[in-house]
Short mmCIF file of C-alpha atoms in Angstrom, two decimals:
data_model
loop_
_atom_site.label_atom_id
_atom_site.label_comp_id
_atom_site.label_asym_id
_atom_site.label_seq_id
_atom_site.Cartn_x
_atom_site.Cartn_y
_atom_site.Cartn_z
CA MET A 9 74.87 90.57 123.56
CA ASN A 10 76.56 87.35 122.95
CA LEU A 11 79.34 86.65 120.41
CA THR A 12 76.89 84.53 117.97
CA THR A 13 75.17 87.94 117.42
CA LYS A 14 77.69 90.07 116.79
CA ILE A 15 79.47 87.88 114.46
CA THR A 16 76.25 88.05 112.50
CA LEU A 17 76.23 91.51 112.75
CA LEU A 18 80.03 91.57 111.35
CA GLU A 19 78.99 89.07 108.53
CA ARG A 20 76.30 91.59 107.51
CA LEU A 21 78.70 94.30 107.51
CA GLY A 22 80.83 92.40 105.22
CA ALA A 23 78.21 91.91 103.11
CA TYR A 24 77.70 95.67 103.19
CA LEU A 25 81.27 96.36 102.47
CA ASN A 26 81.10 93.99 99.48
CA GLY A 27 78.44 96.22 97.84
CA GLN A 28 75.25 93.80 99.05
CA GLY A 29 73.22 96.42 100.76
CA THR A 30 70.22 98.17 99.24
CA GLU A 31 71.14 100.41 96.45
CA GLU A 32 70.73 103.56 99.41
CA GLU A 33 73.27 101.63 101.14
CA ARG A 34 75.29 101.33 98.51
CA ASP A 35 75.14 105.30 97.97
CA GLN A 36 75.83 105.49 101.91
CA LEU A 37 78.97 103.72 101.49
CA LEU A 38 80.09 105.34 98.38
CA SER A 39 79.36 108.67 100.13
CA ALA A 40 82.01 107.55 103.31
CA LYS A 41 84.78 106.65 100.49
CA GLU A 42 84.57 110.01 98.76
CA LYS A 43 84.44 111.95 102.07
CA ALA A 44 87.35 110.31 103.44
CA PHE A 45 89.38 110.90 100.02
CA HIS A 46 88.41 114.68 100.53
CA GLN A 47 89.66 114.66 103.87
CA ASN A 48 92.74 112.70 103.34
CA GLY A 49 94.21 112.96 99.68
CA TRP A 50 96.60 109.39 100.49
CA PHE A 51 93.03 107.64 100.88
CA ILE A 52 92.47 107.58 96.77
CA PRO A 53 89.67 105.31 95.74
CA GLU A 54 91.97 102.48 94.71
CA PHE A 55 93.21 101.64 97.66
CA VAL A 56 90.30 102.52 99.98
CA ASP A 57 88.64 99.95 97.99
CA LEU A 58 91.19 97.51 98.68
CA ALA A 59 91.11 98.15 102.28
CA ILE A 60 87.60 97.60 102.46
CA ARG A 61 88.06 94.31 100.43
CA GLN A 62 90.91 92.82 102.43
CA ILE A 63 88.69 93.46 105.93
CA ALA A 64 85.32 92.02 104.25
CA ASP A 65 86.98 88.84 102.94
CA ASN A 66 89.72 88.42 105.27
CA PHE A 67 87.97 89.49 108.62
CA LEU A 68 84.20 89.34 108.13
CA GLN A 69 83.48 86.23 107.22
CA ARG A 70 81.52 83.88 109.81
CA PRO A 71 83.65 80.71 109.38
CA LEU A 72 86.48 82.72 109.84
CA LEU A 73 85.19 84.90 112.75
CA GLU A 74 84.04 81.58 114.60
CA ALA A 75 87.38 79.40 113.84
CA TRP A 76 89.36 82.86 115.36
CA ALA A 77 87.19 83.69 118.24
CA ALA A 78 87.21 79.93 119.30
CA GLN A 79 90.93 79.75 119.97
CA TYR A 80 90.18 82.09 123.39
CA PRO A 81 88.23 80.24 125.59
CA GLY A 82 85.76 82.38 127.26
CA PHE A 83 86.27 85.18 124.42
CA GLY A 84 83.10 87.31 124.27
CA ALA A 85 81.46 86.91 127.67
CA PRO A 86 84.22 88.34 130.15
CA ALA A 87 82.81 87.48 134.07
CA SER A 88 83.35 91.70 134.73
CA PRO A 89 83.36 93.60 131.36
CA LYS A 90 86.18 96.28 131.26
CA THR A 91 86.43 99.94 129.42
CA VAL A 92 89.14 99.56 126.93
CA GLY A 93 90.63 102.72 125.28
CA ILE A 94 91.85 102.46 122.29
CA VAL A 95 94.02 104.93 120.17
CA SER A 96 93.96 104.57 116.74
CA ALA A 97 96.67 105.22 113.78
CA GLY A 98 95.55 106.91 110.52
CA ASN A 99 98.29 105.52 108.06
CA ILE A 100 95.94 103.15 106.09
CA PRO A 101 92.42 103.58 105.40
CA LEU A 102 90.81 101.68 107.99
CA VAL A 103 93.85 100.51 110.03
CA GLY A 104 92.27 100.64 113.55
CA PHE A 105 89.35 98.41 112.19
CA HIS A 106 90.97 95.04 113.41
CA ASP A 107 91.65 96.61 117.19
CA TRP A 108 87.94 97.93 117.23
CA MET A 109 86.56 94.76 116.09
CA THR A 110 88.57 92.48 118.68
CA GLY A 111 86.96 95.14 121.31
CA PHE A 112 83.52 94.75 119.76
CA LEU A 113 83.57 90.89 120.08
CA SER A 114 85.26 90.54 123.42
CA GLY A 115 82.41 91.73 125.92
CA HIS A 116 84.16 94.94 126.69
CA ASN A 117 83.16 98.52 125.92
CA ILE A 118 85.12 100.19 123.67
CA LYS A 119 85.92 104.15 124.06
CA LEU A 120 87.39 104.85 120.88
CA LYS A 121 90.22 107.67 119.84
CA LEU A 122 90.46 108.34 116.15
CA SER A 123 93.26 109.60 114.08
CA SER A 124 92.24 112.69 111.95
CA LYS A 125 93.85 111.07 108.88
CA ASP A 126 91.07 108.52 109.27
CA ALA A 127 87.85 109.77 111.00
CA VAL A 128 85.20 108.79 108.48
CA LEU A 129 85.44 105.53 107.16
CA LEU A 130 85.57 103.23 110.69
CA PRO A 131 82.90 105.58 112.62
CA HIS A 132 80.94 105.12 109.43
CA LEU A 133 80.93 101.41 109.74
CA ILE A 134 80.35 101.60 113.57
CA GLY A 135 77.40 103.90 112.75
CA LYS A 136 76.13 101.26 110.69
CA ILE A 137 76.21 98.59 113.15
CA ALA A 138 74.43 100.95 115.48
CA GLU A 139 71.69 101.49 112.75
CA TRP A 140 71.10 97.75 112.32
CA SER A 141 71.42 97.12 116.33
CA PRO A 142 71.09 100.27 118.89
CA GLU A 143 72.68 97.76 121.57
CA ALA A 144 75.63 97.02 119.63
CA GLY A 145 75.63 100.44 119.28
CA GLU A 146 76.26 101.44 122.87
CA ILE A 147 79.12 99.30 122.94
CA THR A 148 81.27 101.89 121.50
CA SER A 149 81.91 105.32 122.19
CA ILE A 150 84.25 108.18 119.68
CA GLN A 151 86.27 110.46 122.42
CA GLU A 152 88.61 113.02 121.80
CA ILE A 153 90.22 112.48 124.64
CA LEU A 154 90.39 109.20 126.36
CA LYS A 155 89.56 109.12 130.03
CA ASP A 156 88.39 106.45 132.96
CA CYS A 157 89.30 103.19 130.87
CA ASP A 158 90.43 99.95 132.44
CA ALA A 159 92.65 99.13 129.84
CA TYR A 160 94.43 100.71 126.96
CA ILE A 161 95.54 99.96 123.19
CA ALA A 162 97.48 102.77 121.40
CA THR A 163 99.16 102.73 118.10
CA GLY A 164 101.20 105.59 117.00
CA SER A 165 105.14 106.60 116.41
CA ASN A 166 108.01 105.70 118.47
CA ASN A 167 107.61 109.52 119.59
CA SER A 168 104.09 109.35 120.91
CA ALA A 169 104.77 105.56 122.20
CA ARG A 170 106.85 107.66 125.19
CA TYR A 171 103.89 109.73 125.91
CA PHE A 172 101.44 106.52 125.59
CA GLU A 173 103.75 104.71 128.20
CA TYR A 174 103.56 107.68 130.89
CA TYR A 175 100.19 108.03 130.50
CA PHE A 176 99.27 104.11 130.38
CA SER A 177 101.84 102.24 132.37
CA LYS A 178 99.95 101.61 135.60
CA TYR A 179 97.08 100.21 133.27
CA PRO A 180 96.95 96.89 131.24
CA HIS A 181 98.30 98.04 127.75
CA ILE A 182 99.47 97.42 124.26
CA ILE A 183 101.75 100.18 122.76
CA ARG A 184 102.80 100.00 119.09
CA ARG A 185 105.50 102.09 117.72
CA ASN A 186 107.26 102.59 114.42
CA ARG A 187 107.29 99.37 112.18
CA THR A 188 108.03 98.35 108.91
CA SER A 189 108.67 95.52 106.58
CA VAL A 190 111.51 93.72 104.65
CA ALA A 191 111.92 91.12 101.51
CA VAL A 192 114.47 88.80 101.01
CA LEU A 193 115.78 88.09 97.81
CA THR A 194 117.71 85.29 96.04
CA GLY A 195 117.82 86.41 92.66
CA ASP A 196 115.78 83.50 91.60
CA GLU A 197 112.30 85.22 91.78
CA SER A 198 110.20 84.92 88.80
CA PRO A 199 108.85 88.22 87.32
CA ALA A 200 105.47 87.08 88.85
CA GLN A 201 106.71 87.66 92.05
CA LEU A 202 108.80 90.61 91.57
CA GLU A 203 105.27 92.12 90.70
CA ALA A 204 103.65 90.41 93.43
CA LEU A 205 106.79 92.38 95.48
CA ALA A 206 105.84 95.67 94.04
CA SER A 207 102.52 95.46 95.61
CA ASP A 208 103.94 94.66 98.87
CA ALA A 209 106.51 97.95 98.57
CA LEU A 210 103.57 100.45 96.98
CA LEU A 211 100.33 99.32 98.01
CA TYR A 212 99.05 102.54 100.00
CA PHE A 213 101.85 104.27 98.83
CA GLY A 214 104.02 102.11 101.24
CA LEU A 215 102.64 104.04 104.22
CA GLY A 216 101.71 101.14 106.33
CA CYS A 217 103.81 98.87 108.74
CA ARG A 218 103.20 95.74 106.57
CA ASN A 219 104.62 97.82 103.35
CA VAL A 220 108.15 96.43 102.22
CA THR A 221 110.47 99.28 102.57
CA LYS A 222 113.74 97.61 102.15
CA VAL A 223 115.07 94.49 100.21
CA TYR A 224 117.98 92.07 100.78
CA VAL A 225 120.04 91.24 98.01
CA PRO A 226 122.57 88.72 97.07
CA GLU A 227 126.14 89.55 95.74
CA GLY A 228 125.94 90.32 92.14
CA TYR A 229 122.00 90.61 92.04
CA ASP A 230 120.82 92.02 89.04
CA PHE A 231 118.17 95.09 89.96
CA GLU A 232 117.06 95.42 86.17
CA PRO A 233 114.02 92.90 86.36
CA LEU A 234 112.77 94.34 90.00
CA MET A 235 113.00 97.97 88.56
CA ILE A 236 111.20 96.67 85.61
CA ALA A 237 108.56 94.91 87.91
CA PHE A 238 107.81 98.13 89.78
CA LYS A 239 107.02 100.06 86.69
CA GLN A 240 103.32 99.04 86.99
CA TYR A 241 102.97 101.56 89.35
CA ASP A 242 104.03 104.42 87.34
CA TRP A 243 100.38 105.66 87.98
CA LEU A 244 101.06 106.53 91.44
CA MET A 245 103.26 109.74 90.02
CA ASP A 246 99.50 110.99 89.03
CA ASN A 247 99.19 111.59 92.64
CA HIS A 248 101.19 114.86 93.85
CA LYS A 249 101.48 114.10 97.22
CA TYR A 250 103.80 110.95 95.99
CA LYS A 251 105.03 112.81 93.61
CA ASN A 252 106.31 115.57 95.51
CA ASN A 253 107.64 113.19 97.99
CA TYR A 254 109.43 111.59 94.83
CA ASP A 255 111.20 114.72 93.47
CA TYR A 256 112.16 115.95 97.30
CA ASN A 257 114.29 112.68 97.68
CA LEU A 258 115.17 112.84 94.29
CA ALA A 259 116.93 116.34 94.73
CA LEU A 260 118.28 115.10 97.90
CA PHE A 261 120.03 112.43 96.09
CA LEU A 262 121.62 114.76 93.60
CA LEU A 263 122.55 117.23 96.22
CA ASN A 264 124.48 114.86 97.82
CA SER A 265 126.18 112.81 95.40
CA ALA A 266 124.21 110.12 96.47
CA PRO A 267 124.16 106.92 93.94
CA PHE A 268 120.40 105.89 93.21
CA THR A 269 118.56 103.97 90.50
CA THR A 270 115.56 105.28 89.58
CA ASN A 271 112.68 103.73 87.51
CA ASP A 272 110.86 107.34 87.61
CA ASN A 273 108.43 106.19 90.11
CA LEU A 274 111.13 104.49 92.66
CA LEU A 275 114.15 105.35 93.94
CA LEU A 276 116.65 102.33 94.60
CA HIS A 277 118.98 103.59 97.34
CA GLU A 278 121.76 101.22 99.57
CA ASN A 279 120.93 101.85 103.25
CA GLU A 280 121.58 99.91 105.78
CA SER A 281 117.86 101.21 107.64
CA VAL A 282 115.06 99.05 107.29
CA PHE A 283 112.87 102.24 107.15
CA SER A 284 113.12 104.23 103.76
CA PRO A 285 111.75 107.71 102.97
CA LEU A 286 107.99 107.89 100.82
CA SER A 287 108.79 106.81 97.28
CA VAL A 288 112.42 105.21 98.08
CA LEU A 289 113.10 101.67 98.59
CA ASN A 290 116.06 101.03 100.48
CA TYR A 291 118.58 97.73 99.98
CA SER A 292 121.48 95.82 101.28
CA ILE A 293 123.76 93.18 100.21
CA TYR A 294 123.88 89.85 102.18
CA ARG A 295 126.64 87.06 102.16
CA ASP A 296 125.19 84.79 104.29
CA ARG A 297 121.49 84.07 104.49
CA ALA A 298 121.67 82.37 107.85
CA GLU A 299 123.02 85.06 109.34
CA LEU A 300 120.98 87.36 107.84
CA GLU A 301 117.63 85.50 109.12
CA THR A 302 119.41 85.69 112.77
CA GLN A 303 119.92 89.61 112.11
CA LEU A 304 116.18 89.74 111.00
CA ALA A 305 114.90 87.47 113.65
CA GLY A 306 116.24 90.24 116.35
CA ASN A 307 114.88 93.58 115.05
CA PRO A 308 112.14 94.59 116.68
CA ASP A 309 111.37 97.23 114.09
CA LEU A 310 109.80 94.25 111.90
CA GLN A 311 106.39 93.73 111.35
CA CYS A 312 106.90 91.35 108.27
CA VAL A 313 109.41 89.24 106.27
CA VAL A 314 108.44 88.83 102.91
CA ALA A 315 110.53 86.08 100.77
CA ALA A 316 109.63 82.78 98.75
CA ASP A 317 109.79 81.10 102.03
CA ARG A 318 108.64 83.55 104.47
CA ILE A 319 105.39 85.40 103.76
CA PRO A 320 104.40 84.95 100.25
CA PHE A 321 105.22 87.84 97.58
CA GLY A 322 102.09 89.80 97.38
CA GLN A 323 100.68 88.80 100.68
CA ALA A 324 102.13 91.35 103.03
CA GLN A 325 98.92 93.74 102.69
CA SER A 326 96.47 90.75 102.97
CA PRO A 327 96.48 90.18 106.84
CA ARG A 328 94.42 87.61 108.18
CA LEU A 329 92.47 87.63 111.93
CA SER A 330 95.64 86.34 113.39
CA ASP A 331 98.05 88.54 111.83
CA TYR A 332 98.46 90.94 115.09
CA ALA A 333 100.28 94.01 114.61
CA ASP A 334 103.66 94.00 116.52
CA GLY A 335 103.34 90.45 117.26
CA VAL A 336 100.91 90.70 120.13
CA ASP A 337 98.27 89.02 120.23
CA THR A 338 95.21 91.23 121.10
CA ALA A 339 92.25 88.97 121.26
CA ALA A 340 94.39 87.42 124.05
CA PHE A 341 94.85 90.72 125.65
CA PHE A 342 91.15 91.39 125.57
CA ALA A 343 90.33 88.24 126.91
CA ALA A 344 92.72 88.32 129.94
CA LEU A 345 91.08 91.27 131.08
#
């Protein structure tokens, strides 16, 4: 199956995700979304719909796919097709879609191991592709255990990455570890920019590697406008899983007499770590922006840096086709096999 035909199928999938299918297909998609939420309480309808919309609009458009694939000569037509095993994460809805899509287009065969946290949506989409084209459906098989692959892509925690390194090190591989994102503020941000930053931090409850978990602020920074901007996400407290995390972290701060600020949906805490617990936003004060930029550039834990002159506020969770996880070009990886 050639690349053009596969792009046509993905374009059709984008239309399906945007609700342009038949009434029966719309019902099928709705059923899959409801099943995903029942399986994983973090996958609330608002965030599943957001993930689907981002994929449909930022990935599954023919001009975007054609321009992206054209950057890799020979992509989609390898001289000797390989079998690539993909271990997918499950922290946010359809987080493994980009890896699967890249493999699907590459001309190689895919064995996919799903996270138990996200085991509904991606199989549903792959199933739709198979329904429209049985030949395309044969490209991907979903496995409980990955064996007999020529290469691997594995995403997980720092702990699981050590196991991936042990098992996959003798094969071509991409192994991803824990990552997170930060924002750099100057104090000159508008209310609209701060509201957009709130989305960078709290979309998907802050569970994604592209979610901002820490802000860097200048000396004398006034946190009140920031905390007001984050009030738009008060509704997250209606989710018992998020509220339990908030209550737990609040109790820890109180028991440890740790200084913090809250707006009743988020805890703001000064901490050097770029990683923060769910419902907590860390911050640090910087004195020299150039020095801070050097520090950030050398930090292997960072996926995104949001700032007025970097990734725009509100765009951290809107990746494009070339925004690769961990900065490792997966399309180039597939093309080189």
